[in-house]
Every structure is written in C-alpha cells, then in structure tokens.
C-alpha cells in the first residue's frame, strides 16, 4: 500500500502542531506517494518504527491511501 500525506498532514509537518515521536515523524516524512508501506517500514526499522506507528499516523488523519497508484 502506498500512502500520501493529507492536507492536515502537510500542515502538521510544517508547523509541528502535533506531538509525534521522532520515529513517527521520520516515517511520516518518508510517505511521499512513491514508497510503499513495506519500503518505509524497512527503511525506518533501525529507528524502531512499527506498523503501530503508521497506524497512529493514519488515526490522526495525517496519511491516506494513494488512490491513483
């Protein structure tokens, strides 16, 4: 699955309005509409990013599935 940042996510990224852990922020930045969930998890595994971290980003409506891919 490929995810993209929502408008809310773009705003939160720029103004740091939401308290994300460093690992959640790192993963969030990597969701660019090109990398799959598996690619992001693999790239951030050394930081300890888990599917639960991504689930948290989804629950905050910061990410949405890319319907164009």
PDB file of C-alpha atoms in Angstrom:
ATOM      1  CA  UNK A   1       0.000   0.000   0.000  1.00  0.00           C
ATOM      2  CA  UNK A   2       1.200   3.488  -0.849  1.00  0.00           C
ATOM      3  CA  UNK A   3       0.206   6.368   1.399  1.00  0.00           C
ATOM      4  CA  UNK A   4       0.318  10.107   0.844  1.00  0.00           C
ATOM      5  CA  UNK A   5       0.149  12.993   3.277  1.00  0.00           C
ATOM      6  CA  UNK A   6      -3.232  14.623   3.738  1.00  0.00           C
ATOM      7  CA  UNK A   7      -3.660  18.390   3.809  1.00  0.00           C
ATOM      8  CA  UNK A   8      -3.824  18.107   7.595  1.00  0.00           C
ATOM      9  CA  UNK A   9      -0.598  16.098   7.487  1.00  0.00           C
ATOM     10  CA  UNK A  10       1.170  18.706   5.360  1.00  0.00           C
ATOM     11  CA  UNK A  11       0.136  21.426   7.802  1.00  0.00           C
ATOM     12  CA  UNK A  12       1.189  19.393  10.834  1.00  0.00           C
ATOM     13  CA  UNK A  13       4.561  18.677   9.243  1.00  0.00           C
ATOM     14  CA  UNK A  14       5.297  22.340   8.614  1.00  0.00           C
ATOM     15  CA  UNK A  15       4.039  23.862  11.844  1.00  0.00           C
ATOM     16  CA  UNK A  16       4.763  20.880  14.114  1.00  0.00           C
ATOM     17  CA  UNK A  17       1.293  21.252  15.600  1.00  0.00           C
ATOM     18  CA  UNK A  18       1.030  17.596  16.604  1.00  0.00           C
ATOM     19  CA  UNK A  19       3.295  15.866  19.074  1.00  0.00           C
ATOM     20  CA  UNK A  20       4.796  12.953  17.153  1.00  0.00           C
ATOM     21  CA  UNK A  21       7.623  10.808  18.404  1.00  0.00           C
ATOM     22  CA  UNK A  22      10.878  11.182  16.481  1.00  0.00           C
ATOM     23  CA  UNK A  23      10.359   7.773  14.865  1.00  0.00           C
ATOM     24  CA  UNK A  24       6.783   8.629  13.840  1.00  0.00           C
ATOM     25  CA  UNK A  25       7.957  11.917  12.348  1.00  0.00           C
ATOM     26  CA  UNK A  26      10.755  10.159  10.446  1.00  0.00           C
ATOM     27  CA  UNK A  27       8.358   7.613   9.000  1.00  0.00           C
ATOM     28  CA  UNK A  28       5.775  10.297   8.226  1.00  0.00           C
ATOM     29  CA  UNK A  29       8.286  12.299   6.197  1.00  0.00           C
ATOM     30  CA  UNK A  30       9.092   9.233   4.081  1.00  0.00           C
ATOM     31  CA  UNK A  31       5.498   8.770   2.896  1.00  0.00           C
ATOM     32  CA  UNK A  32       5.816  10.607  -0.397  1.00  0.00           C
ATOM     33  CA  UNK A  33       3.364   8.769  -2.625  1.00  0.00           C
ATOM     34  CA  UNK A  34       6.182   6.729  -4.156  1.00  0.00           C
ATOM     35  CA  UNK A  35       7.328   4.453  -1.355  1.00  0.00           C
ATOM     36  CA  UNK A  36       5.150   1.582  -0.224  1.00  0.00           C
ATOM     37  CA  UNK A  37       4.349   0.891   3.400  1.00  0.00           C
ATOM     38  CA  UNK A  38       6.783  -2.029   3.352  1.00  0.00           C
ATOM     39  CA  UNK A  39       9.553   0.173   1.934  1.00  0.00           C
ATOM     40  CA  UNK A  40       9.026   2.827   4.609  1.00  0.00           C
ATOM     41  CA  UNK A  41       8.956   0.233   7.394  1.00  0.00           C
ATOM     42  CA  UNK A  42      12.118  -1.382   6.058  1.00  0.00           C
ATOM     43  CA  UNK A  43      13.902   1.966   5.737  1.00  0.00           C
ATOM     44  CA  UNK A  44      12.961   3.014   9.261  1.00  0.00           C
ATOM     45  CA  UNK A  45      13.331  -0.337  11.011  1.00  0.00           C
ATOM     46  CA  UNK A  46      16.631   0.731  12.594  1.00  0.00           C
ATOM     47  CA  UNK A  47      14.713   3.579  14.257  1.00  0.00           C
ATOM     48  CA  UNK A  48      12.204   1.126  15.693  1.00  0.00           C
ATOM     49  CA  UNK A  49       9.246   2.201  13.542  1.00  0.00           C
ATOM     50  CA  UNK A  50       6.431  -0.342  13.691  1.00  0.00           C
ATOM     51  CA  UNK A  51       3.102  -0.784  11.907  1.00  0.00           C
ATOM     52  CA  UNK A  52       1.517   0.631  15.084  1.00  0.00           C
ATOM     53  CA  UNK A  53       3.367   3.912  14.486  1.00  0.00           C
ATOM     54  CA  UNK A  54       1.914   4.084  10.992  1.00  0.00           C
ATOM     55  CA  UNK A  55      -1.494   3.196  12.387  1.00  0.00           C
ATOM     56  CA  UNK A  56      -1.183   6.165  14.730  1.00  0.00           C
ATOM     57  CA  UNK A  57      -0.444   8.471  11.780  1.00  0.00           C
ATOM     58  CA  UNK A  58      -3.492   7.082   9.981  1.00  0.00           C
ATOM     59  CA  UNK A  59      -5.708   7.520  13.051  1.00  0.00           C
ATOM     60  CA  UNK A  60      -4.685  11.186  13.197  1.00  0.00           C
ATOM     61  CA  UNK A  61      -5.704  11.540   9.516  1.00  0.00           C
ATOM     62  CA  UNK A  62      -2.175  12.580   8.551  1.00  0.00           C
ATOM     63  CA  UNK A  63      -1.928   9.904   5.856  1.00  0.00           C
ATOM     64  CA  UNK A  64      -4.368   8.485   3.374  1.00  0.00           C
ATOM     65  CA  UNK A  65      -4.074   5.682   0.811  1.00  0.00           C
ATOM     66  CA  UNK A  66      -2.985   6.929  -2.605  1.00  0.00           C
ATOM     67  CA  UNK A  67      -5.953   6.056  -4.824  1.00  0.00           C
ATOM     68  CA  UNK A  68      -4.060   6.935  -8.016  1.00  0.00           C
ATOM     69  CA  UNK A  69      -1.472   4.171  -7.775  1.00  0.00           C
TER      70      UNK A  69
END
